[in-house]
Short mmCIF file of C-alpha atoms in Angstrom, two decimals:
data_model
loop_
_atom_site.label_atom_id
_atom_site.label_comp_id
_atom_site.label_asym_id
_atom_site.label_seq_id
_atom_site.Cartn_x
_atom_site.Cartn_y
_atom_site.Cartn_z
CA UNK A 20 0.03 -0.18 0.06
CA UNK A 21 1.66 3.25 -1.00
CA UNK A 22 1.54 6.14 1.55
CA UNK A 23 -0.06 9.11 0.73
CA UNK A 24 2.11 12.34 0.65
CA UNK A 25 2.48 14.93 3.17
CA UNK A 26 0.91 17.69 0.83
CA UNK A 27 -2.39 15.22 0.15
CA UNK A 28 -2.53 14.63 3.97
CA UNK A 29 -2.75 18.39 5.01
CA UNK A 30 -4.87 18.92 2.07
CA UNK A 31 -7.20 16.32 2.79
CA UNK A 32 -7.46 17.37 6.75
CA UNK A 33 -7.61 21.10 6.33
CA UNK A 34 -10.17 20.98 3.33
CA UNK A 35 -11.07 18.01 1.20
CA UNK A 36 -11.67 15.49 4.00
CA UNK A 37 -12.19 18.02 6.96
CA UNK A 38 -13.40 15.98 9.84
CA UNK A 39 -16.23 18.08 10.72
CA UNK A 40 -17.51 19.82 7.37
CA UNK A 41 -16.90 16.53 5.12
CA UNK A 42 -16.70 13.70 7.25
CA UNK A 43 -19.12 15.45 9.61
CA UNK A 44 -17.56 13.59 12.61
CA UNK A 45 -17.55 14.80 15.99
CA UNK A 46 -20.36 17.28 15.51
CA UNK A 47 -22.04 16.84 19.12
CA UNK A 48 -18.93 18.80 20.91
CA UNK A 49 -18.85 20.98 17.67
CA UNK A 50 -21.99 21.99 18.13
CA UNK A 51 -22.44 22.46 21.83
CA UNK A 52 -19.37 24.38 22.52
CA UNK A 53 -19.01 27.08 19.84
CA UNK A 54 -21.01 29.69 21.45
CA UNK A 55 -17.97 31.81 21.38
CA UNK A 56 -14.53 31.76 19.60
CA UNK A 57 -12.77 31.43 22.23
CA UNK A 58 -14.64 28.33 23.59
CA UNK A 59 -13.94 26.73 20.17
CA UNK A 60 -10.45 27.46 20.16
CA UNK A 61 -9.98 25.79 23.32
CA UNK A 62 -11.61 22.49 22.42
CA UNK A 63 -10.46 22.62 19.12
CA UNK A 64 -6.79 22.63 20.49
CA UNK A 65 -7.75 20.19 23.20
CA UNK A 66 -9.23 17.71 20.25
CA UNK A 67 -5.89 18.57 18.11
CA UNK A 68 -3.83 17.69 21.13
CA UNK A 69 -5.37 14.45 21.61
CA UNK A 70 -5.69 13.64 17.81
CA UNK A 71 -1.74 13.83 17.39
CA UNK A 72 -0.90 12.16 20.73
CA UNK A 73 -3.49 9.08 19.87
CA UNK A 74 -2.45 9.26 16.05
CA UNK A 75 1.16 8.57 16.86
CA UNK A 76 0.61 6.32 19.62
CA UNK A 77 -1.63 3.68 17.36
CA UNK A 78 0.96 4.05 14.60
CA UNK A 79 3.89 3.05 17.04
CA UNK A 80 1.83 0.05 17.95
CA UNK A 81 0.47 -0.70 14.79
CA UNK A 82 2.47 -3.91 14.23
CA UNK A 83 1.78 -5.52 17.43
CA UNK A 84 -1.65 -4.65 18.04
CA UNK A 85 -3.78 -7.90 17.23
CA UNK A 86 -6.65 -6.86 14.75
CA UNK A 87 -9.28 -8.60 17.16
CA UNK A 88 -8.65 -6.21 19.82
CA UNK A 89 -7.45 -3.05 18.07
CA UNK A 90 -10.64 -0.97 18.76
CA UNK A 91 -10.72 -1.46 22.33
CA UNK A 92 -6.79 -0.94 22.50
CA UNK A 93 -7.30 2.32 20.68
CA UNK A 94 -10.16 3.60 23.03
CA UNK A 95 -8.11 2.83 25.97
CA UNK A 96 -5.37 4.71 24.41
CA UNK A 97 -7.45 7.72 23.35
CA UNK A 98 -9.33 8.02 27.01
CA UNK A 99 -6.11 8.02 28.46
CA UNK A 100 -4.88 10.82 26.80
CA UNK A 101 -8.40 13.10 27.00
CA UNK A 102 -8.12 12.09 30.67
CA UNK A 103 -4.62 13.55 30.86
CA UNK A 104 -5.70 16.56 28.97
CA UNK A 105 -8.55 17.45 30.60
CA UNK A 106 -6.47 17.26 34.05
CA UNK A 107 -3.81 19.31 32.48
CA UNK A 108 -6.42 21.76 31.60
CA UNK A 109 -8.05 21.76 35.01
CA UNK A 110 -4.83 22.65 36.29
CA UNK A 111 -3.42 25.49 34.24
CA UNK A 112 -6.49 26.64 32.31
CA UNK A 113 -8.99 26.28 34.98
CA UNK A 114 -11.76 28.98 33.89
CA UNK A 115 -11.79 27.78 30.31
CA UNK A 116 -11.96 24.25 31.89
CA UNK A 117 -14.73 25.41 33.86
CA UNK A 118 -16.74 26.55 30.83
CA UNK A 119 -16.02 23.81 28.45
CA UNK A 120 -17.31 21.23 31.15
CA UNK A 121 -18.34 18.05 30.03
CA UNK A 122 -17.16 18.61 26.46
CA UNK A 123 -13.45 17.74 27.38
CA UNK A 124 -14.23 14.18 28.60
CA UNK A 125 -16.53 13.77 25.74
CA UNK A 126 -13.62 14.06 23.53
CA UNK A 127 -13.34 10.40 24.24
CA UNK A 128 -16.51 9.80 22.21
CA UNK A 129 -15.29 12.07 19.63
CA UNK A 130 -15.61 9.54 16.50
CA UNK A 131 -13.25 11.90 14.63
CA UNK A 132 -10.34 10.63 16.47
CA UNK A 133 -11.10 7.12 16.55
CA UNK A 134 -11.90 7.19 12.96
CA UNK A 135 -8.26 8.57 12.20
CA UNK A 136 -6.84 5.81 14.55
CA UNK A 137 -8.41 3.18 12.54
CA UNK A 138 -8.55 4.30 9.19
CA UNK A 139 -5.05 6.22 9.06
CA UNK A 140 -2.76 5.70 11.89
CA UNK A 141 -2.71 2.08 12.01
CA UNK A 142 -1.80 1.63 8.48
CA UNK A 143 0.69 4.73 8.17
CA UNK A 144 4.20 5.49 9.33
CA UNK A 145 4.79 7.55 12.49
CA UNK A 146 5.63 10.75 10.73
CA UNK A 147 2.65 10.40 8.23
CA UNK A 148 0.33 9.54 11.18
CA UNK A 149 1.52 12.66 13.27
CA UNK A 150 1.06 14.93 10.17
CA UNK A 151 -2.34 13.57 9.65
CA UNK A 152 -3.41 14.07 13.61
CA UNK A 153 -2.03 17.69 13.25
CA UNK A 154 -3.48 18.42 9.61
CA UNK A 155 -7.12 16.78 10.80
CA UNK A 156 -7.07 18.45 14.29
CA UNK A 157 -6.28 21.78 12.76
CA UNK A 158 -9.30 21.34 10.36
CA UNK A 159 -11.42 20.44 13.16
CA UNK A 160 -10.24 23.59 15.22
CA UNK A 161 -10.80 26.01 12.35
CA UNK A 162 -13.83 24.80 11.90
CA UNK A 163 -15.04 25.27 15.86
CA UNK A 164 -12.86 28.77 15.62
CA UNK A 165 -15.09 29.92 12.70
CA UNK A 166 -18.49 28.53 14.19
CA UNK A 167 -17.65 29.98 17.24
CA UNK A 168 -16.71 33.41 15.71
CA UNK A 169 -20.08 33.31 13.56
CA UNK A 170 -22.18 32.62 16.55
CA UNK A 171 -20.64 34.88 19.03
CA UNK A 172 -20.93 37.79 16.12
CA UNK A 173 -24.39 37.02 15.51
CA UNK A 174 -25.42 36.90 19.26
CA UNK A 175 -23.26 38.60 21.37
CA UNK A 176 -22.18 41.25 18.96
CA UNK A 177 -18.44 40.71 19.89
CA UNK A 178 -15.38 38.71 18.82
CA UNK A 179 -12.73 36.78 21.13
CA UNK A 180 -14.45 37.67 24.33
CA UNK A 181 -12.54 36.08 27.66
CA UNK A 182 -9.72 35.68 25.37
CA UNK A 183 -8.17 35.83 28.80
CA UNK A 184 -9.22 32.62 29.99
CA UNK A 185 -6.93 30.96 27.50
CA UNK A 186 -4.29 33.37 27.04
CA UNK A 187 -3.79 34.91 30.30
CA UNK A 188 -5.06 38.14 31.70
CA UNK A 189 -3.09 40.14 29.56
CA UNK A 190 -5.34 39.41 26.59
CA UNK A 191 -8.21 40.53 28.47
CA UNK A 192 -8.48 43.48 25.89
CA UNK A 193 -8.56 41.30 22.84
CA UNK A 194 -12.48 41.54 22.53
CA UNK A 195 -13.59 43.22 19.89
CA UNK A 196 -17.27 44.74 20.19
CA UNK A 197 -19.11 45.17 17.16
CA UNK A 198 -22.57 46.10 18.38
CA UNK A 199 -23.81 46.79 22.39
CA UNK A 200 -27.38 45.42 22.41
CA UNK A 201 -28.89 42.06 22.74
CA UNK A 202 -27.83 40.03 19.68
CA UNK A 203 -29.73 37.13 17.93
CA UNK A 204 -30.49 34.45 20.28
CA UNK A 205 -30.81 32.06 18.13
CA UNK A 206 -27.17 32.00 17.02
CA UNK A 207 -26.25 31.30 20.66
CA UNK A 208 -28.88 28.43 20.72
CA UNK A 209 -28.22 25.19 19.74
CA UNK A 210 -30.14 25.66 16.16
CA UNK A 211 -27.73 28.33 15.48
CA UNK A 212 -25.18 25.95 15.71
CA UNK A 213 -27.00 23.76 12.94
CA UNK A 214 -27.87 26.79 10.93
CA UNK A 215 -24.12 27.95 11.04
CA UNK A 216 -22.74 24.68 10.28
CA UNK A 217 -24.91 24.42 7.30
CA UNK A 218 -24.04 27.57 5.92
CA UNK A 219 -20.38 26.75 6.53
CA UNK A 220 -20.67 23.45 4.50
CA UNK A 221 -22.59 25.43 1.31
CA UNK A 222 -19.77 27.98 1.31
CA UNK A 223 -17.10 25.09 1.03
CA UNK A 224 -19.06 23.30 -1.78
CA UNK A 225 -19.67 26.39 -3.25
CA UNK A 226 -15.85 27.13 -3.40
CA UNK A 227 -15.21 23.58 -4.38
CA UNK A 228 -17.77 23.81 -7.36
CA UNK A 229 -16.22 27.04 -8.57
CA UNK A 230 -12.75 25.43 -8.69
CA UNK A 231 -13.97 22.36 -10.25
CA UNK A 232 -15.92 24.38 -13.20
CA UNK A 233 -13.05 26.39 -13.36
CA UNK A 234 -10.35 23.43 -14.17
CA UNK A 235 -12.99 21.98 -16.47
CA UNK A 236 -12.93 25.00 -18.36
CA UNK A 237 -9.20 25.39 -18.29
CA UNK A 238 -9.03 21.45 -19.38
CA UNK A 239 -11.36 22.14 -22.55
CA UNK A 240 -9.11 24.92 -24.00
CA UNK A 241 -6.00 22.56 -23.64
CA UNK A 242 -7.28 19.17 -24.23
CA UNK A 243 -3.51 17.56 -23.91
CA UNK A 244 -3.58 18.51 -20.43
CA UNK A 245 -6.89 16.61 -19.91
CA UNK A 246 -5.43 13.71 -21.47
CA UNK A 247 -2.23 14.01 -18.82
CA UNK A 248 -4.61 14.20 -16.01
CA UNK B 26 -7.97 -26.16 20.68
CA UNK B 27 -4.31 -24.92 22.21
CA UNK B 28 -4.03 -22.39 19.48
CA UNK B 29 -7.21 -20.15 19.86
CA UNK B 30 -6.57 -20.57 23.43
CA UNK B 31 -2.87 -18.97 23.24
CA UNK B 32 -4.28 -16.43 20.95
CA UNK B 33 -6.89 -15.32 23.57
CA UNK B 34 -4.30 -15.14 26.13
CA UNK B 35 -1.96 -13.13 24.19
CA UNK B 36 -5.07 -10.56 23.49
CA UNK B 37 -5.81 -10.85 26.88
CA UNK B 38 -2.48 -9.80 28.08
CA UNK B 39 -2.22 -7.38 25.27
CA UNK B 40 -5.11 -5.29 26.38
CA UNK B 41 -4.10 -5.47 29.93
CA UNK B 42 -0.79 -4.40 29.21
CA UNK B 43 -2.50 -1.08 27.49
CA UNK B 44 -4.94 -0.79 30.34
CA UNK B 45 -2.10 -0.82 32.75
CA UNK B 46 0.22 1.73 30.68
CA UNK B 47 -2.87 3.92 30.29
CA UNK B 48 -3.84 3.98 33.96
CA UNK B 49 -0.24 4.65 35.05
CA UNK B 50 -0.32 7.84 32.48
CA UNK B 51 -3.43 8.82 33.92
CA UNK B 52 -2.19 8.36 37.76
CA UNK B 53 1.25 10.17 36.70
CA UNK B 54 -0.59 13.21 35.24
CA UNK B 55 -3.02 13.07 38.19
CA UNK B 56 -0.36 13.20 40.67
CA UNK B 57 1.37 16.09 38.86
CA UNK B 58 -1.81 18.07 38.76
CA UNK B 59 -3.70 17.12 41.76
CA UNK B 60 -2.18 19.63 44.22
CA UNK B 61 -2.70 22.77 41.30
CA UNK B 62 -6.41 21.67 40.61
CA UNK B 63 -7.31 21.76 44.47
CA UNK B 64 -5.36 25.15 44.77
CA UNK B 65 -7.52 26.34 41.70
CA UNK B 66 -10.74 25.24 43.09
CA UNK B 67 -9.65 27.05 46.91
CA UNK B 68 -8.45 30.37 45.12
CA UNK B 69 -12.34 30.34 43.63
CA UNK B 70 -13.63 30.00 47.18
CA UNK B 71 -11.70 32.47 48.44
CA UNK B 72 -12.09 34.97 45.70
CA UNK B 73 -15.75 34.62 46.02
CA UNK B 74 -15.71 34.96 50.08
CA UNK B 75 -13.79 38.00 49.53
CA UNK B 76 -16.34 39.50 47.49
CA UNK B 77 -19.13 38.65 49.61
CA UNK B 78 -17.16 39.52 53.22
CA UNK B 79 -14.58 41.91 52.31
CA UNK B 80 -11.13 41.56 54.29
CA UNK B 81 -11.93 44.63 56.10
CA UNK B 82 -15.38 43.44 57.28
CA UNK B 83 -13.86 40.50 59.37
CA UNK B 84 -10.78 39.62 61.39
CA UNK B 85 -10.58 35.97 61.04
CA UNK B 86 -10.04 33.67 58.11
CA UNK B 87 -13.28 31.82 57.24
CA UNK B 88 -11.65 29.65 54.74
CA UNK B 89 -10.43 27.88 57.96
CA UNK B 90 -13.05 28.51 60.02
CA UNK B 91 -15.40 25.83 58.26
CA UNK B 92 -18.00 23.50 59.85
CA UNK B 93 -19.60 20.83 57.81
CA UNK B 94 -23.69 20.55 58.20
CA UNK B 95 -25.61 17.48 56.48
CA UNK B 96 -29.06 18.74 55.84
CA UNK B 97 -30.86 17.97 52.44
CA UNK B 98 -32.02 21.55 52.23
CA UNK B 99 -28.40 22.57 51.74
CA UNK B 100 -27.44 19.92 49.42
CA UNK B 101 -29.05 16.61 48.92
CA UNK B 102 -26.23 14.85 48.19
CA UNK B 103 -23.95 15.41 50.84
CA UNK B 104 -22.42 17.76 53.81
CA UNK B 105 -21.97 21.30 53.15
CA UNK B 106 -18.99 23.50 54.14
CA UNK B 107 -20.03 26.47 55.80
CA UNK B 108 -17.88 29.42 56.29
CA UNK B 109 -17.98 31.38 59.42
CA UNK B 110 -16.61 35.16 59.53
CA UNK B 111 -15.98 37.30 63.03
CA UNK B 112 -15.19 40.89 63.82
CA UNK B 113 -13.82 41.29 67.15
CA UNK B 114 -15.42 38.22 68.13
CA UNK B 115 -18.73 39.08 66.71
CA UNK B 116 -20.61 36.89 64.34
CA UNK B 117 -20.54 38.69 60.98
CA UNK B 118 -21.84 36.05 58.24
CA UNK B 119 -22.25 32.57 57.50
CA UNK B 120 -21.24 31.64 54.12
CA UNK B 121 -23.28 28.29 52.86
CA UNK B 122 -21.15 26.53 50.11
CA UNK B 123 -24.72 25.27 49.14
CA UNK B 124 -25.83 22.90 45.97
CA UNK B 125 -28.85 23.64 43.64
CA UNK B 126 -29.12 20.09 42.55
CA UNK B 127 -31.85 20.93 39.97
CA UNK B 128 -29.98 22.97 37.24
CA UNK B 129 -30.99 22.92 33.69
CA UNK B 130 -27.51 21.55 33.32
CA UNK B 131 -27.10 19.80 36.47
CA UNK B 132 -25.87 20.99 40.04
CA UNK B 133 -25.28 24.89 40.35
CA UNK B 134 -22.82 25.27 43.32
CA UNK B 135 -23.55 28.36 45.07
CA UNK B 136 -21.98 30.37 47.95
CA UNK B 137 -24.72 32.22 50.06
CA UNK B 138 -23.47 34.80 52.46
CA UNK B 139 -25.95 35.34 55.38
CA UNK B 140 -25.87 37.52 58.41
CA UNK B 141 -26.33 35.94 61.84
CA UNK B 142 -29.87 37.53 61.91
CA UNK B 143 -30.90 35.81 58.57
CA UNK B 144 -30.44 38.84 56.08
CA UNK B 145 -28.74 37.46 52.97
CA UNK B 146 -25.43 39.50 52.21
CA UNK B 147 -25.19 38.09 48.74
CA UNK B 148 -25.05 35.19 46.52
CA UNK B 149 -22.32 34.00 44.37
CA UNK B 150 -22.18 30.95 41.63
CA UNK B 151 -19.18 28.89 42.26
CA UNK B 152 -19.63 26.46 39.28
CA UNK B 153 -22.41 25.91 36.91
CA UNK B 154 -23.09 23.99 33.77
CA UNK B 155 -26.01 26.19 32.36
CA UNK B 156 -26.19 26.62 28.63
CA UNK B 157 -23.75 29.28 27.71
CA UNK B 158 -25.30 32.77 26.64
CA UNK B 159 -28.42 31.48 28.03
CA UNK B 160 -28.83 30.19 31.60
CA UNK B 161 -25.31 31.72 32.36
CA UNK B 162 -26.68 35.05 33.31
CA UNK B 163 -26.44 33.71 37.04
CA UNK B 164 -22.94 34.18 36.64
CA UNK B 165 -21.57 37.64 38.21
CA UNK B 166 -19.26 37.77 35.16
CA UNK B 167 -22.20 37.55 32.59
CA UNK B 168 -24.84 39.73 34.56
CA UNK B 169 -25.79 41.54 37.60
CA UNK B 170 -28.64 38.79 38.01
CA UNK B 171 -27.36 37.47 41.34
CA UNK B 172 -27.46 40.77 42.95
CA UNK B 173 -31.13 40.74 43.30
CA UNK B 174 -30.36 38.75 46.22
CA UNK B 175 -28.42 40.99 48.15
CA UNK B 176 -30.48 42.23 51.62
CA UNK B 177 -33.27 39.63 51.20
CA UNK B 178 -34.78 37.13 54.02
CA UNK B 179 -37.17 34.92 54.57
CA UNK B 180 -39.57 37.82 54.89
CA UNK B 181 -38.70 40.02 52.38
CA UNK B 182 -39.92 38.86 49.93
CA UNK B 183 -42.84 36.83 51.89
CA UNK B 184 -42.46 32.92 51.49
CA UNK B 185 -45.03 32.82 48.33
CA UNK B 186 -42.74 35.33 46.56
CA UNK B 187 -39.65 33.06 46.55
CA UNK B 188 -39.81 32.17 42.86
CA UNK B 189 -39.15 33.44 39.61
CA UNK B 190 -41.46 36.17 38.09
CA UNK B 191 -42.94 34.11 35.79
CA UNK B 192 -44.31 31.88 38.22
CA UNK B 193 -46.02 34.98 40.29
CA UNK B 194 -42.63 35.37 42.20
CA UNK B 195 -40.78 38.57 43.17
CA UNK B 196 -37.43 37.24 41.42
CA UNK B 197 -36.53 38.18 37.67
CA UNK B 198 -34.90 35.68 35.29
CA UNK B 199 -33.95 35.69 31.61
CA UNK B 200 -36.67 34.69 28.95
CA UNK B 201 -36.50 31.05 28.30
CA UNK B 202 -34.14 30.06 31.30
CA UNK B 203 -36.62 29.85 33.95
CA UNK B 204 -35.15 26.55 35.23
CA UNK B 205 -31.92 28.19 36.18
CA UNK B 206 -33.69 31.04 38.07
CA UNK B 207 -35.78 28.78 39.91
CA UNK B 208 -33.22 26.41 40.97
CA UNK B 209 -31.01 29.27 42.46
CA UNK B 210 -33.95 30.97 44.18
CA UNK B 211 -35.23 27.81 45.64
CA UNK B 212 -31.64 26.85 46.79
CA UNK B 213 -31.09 30.43 48.65
CA UNK B 214 -34.53 30.05 50.08
CA UNK B 215 -33.29 26.68 51.44
CA UNK B 216 -30.42 27.88 53.01
CA UNK B 217 -32.39 30.77 54.75
CA UNK B 218 -35.01 28.41 55.90
CA UNK B 219 -32.19 26.38 57.33
CA UNK B 220 -30.35 29.39 58.76
CA UNK B 221 -33.45 30.39 60.62
CA UNK B 222 -34.53 26.85 61.81
CA UNK B 223 -31.16 25.54 63.10
CA UNK B 224 -28.22 27.22 61.25
CA UNK B 225 -27.91 30.83 63.45
CA UNK B 226 -28.01 28.85 66.63
CA UNK B 227 -25.82 26.10 65.37
CA UNK B 228 -23.30 28.46 63.98
CA UNK B 229 -23.14 31.14 66.54
CA UNK B 230 -24.23 29.76 69.86
CA UNK B 231 -23.08 32.88 71.33
CA UNK B 232 -24.25 35.61 68.84
CA UNK B 233 -27.71 37.50 68.06
CA UNK B 234 -30.58 35.31 67.35
CA UNK B 235 -33.06 35.50 64.82
CA UNK B 236 -35.16 38.17 65.30
CA UNK B 237 -32.87 40.29 67.37
CA UNK B 238 -30.93 41.87 64.90
#
């Protein structure tokens, strides 16, 4: 089996096979914590960390894990890392941990992580598994932050409120206030998350289609290139 | 039959090895972080004690003058720590670390400061899991909702009005998040109830009694 190139891994994780918008995995935390951009970033980074750690570990042990017990072993690996990350967050990012609450332990049940362990890390070398974890984690975190920013903007009229929870008191001024009055309540509530995610996926599809159309148009002008592709 | 049996044993051993390694990792990290996590929780309580009973209104350290009280009105799940504040030997306040068990997102942990005579000094939310942007208005970082408890007592408002406005009570709440408000109002009422019935006498045996402010 040929190993995918690093550029393919990166593009898949960030765009073409984005865990949140294309694979539609891990939607429960995605929809639940994206009330603000900072919350999204917090959960995104925690997920990224767990994804990288679990991918590397699964790839390291891929030769001696017997196929019939691989799933329980992956889950033990993932659960251990999630618990470790949760303890670390509770110790060093106490307030953020308080806000994200139940969704940190719930990273264990994020199917995106098990899916990457099963479909990628257990079949590829350690550096590639690392790159995949990084790309997929970044792709997931980017969607969380975008969705959080979108909902925060509509719902609270601010951007990056409570940034101090994450980066320390020096960043309390990072908050951008666009309007003061009460925003759209629906954006903060769960329906806002569904609608926001839907719009995000729609936007990605539009961009993909435009690109596809342009590529076809170029190919039609140069039929020789089409033969090559 | 010996081959599958050996396979099973090997799988079992492998799984055990990973479980042990995972537990070891979590144990090590727990050991490294436990102290900091406990310190964080302590700091959060200390900050709120200071907010409710400022250091110049007392001359003892309430955090270390703590009594544990087991009463279902304060916390149906277990004993409630109550911190006592004194100034010149006179009781100033009892701070009940009570829990509202019926929040929308689970238990809401409160710190309720009551004068010995049963008047509320104030209430703070220590931890909650209410819906962000909807039920989290009880958090003082979000809104000043919690300040409406200041100066209240069992008789102000009368018993019937200890409920959210939507149910005919005296307490405001955010539209669409009545459950959160009801949980907090009920819990505070329970504390006052307990304080009048037993707490005041239990905590401050030498201090002023209810009804003699």
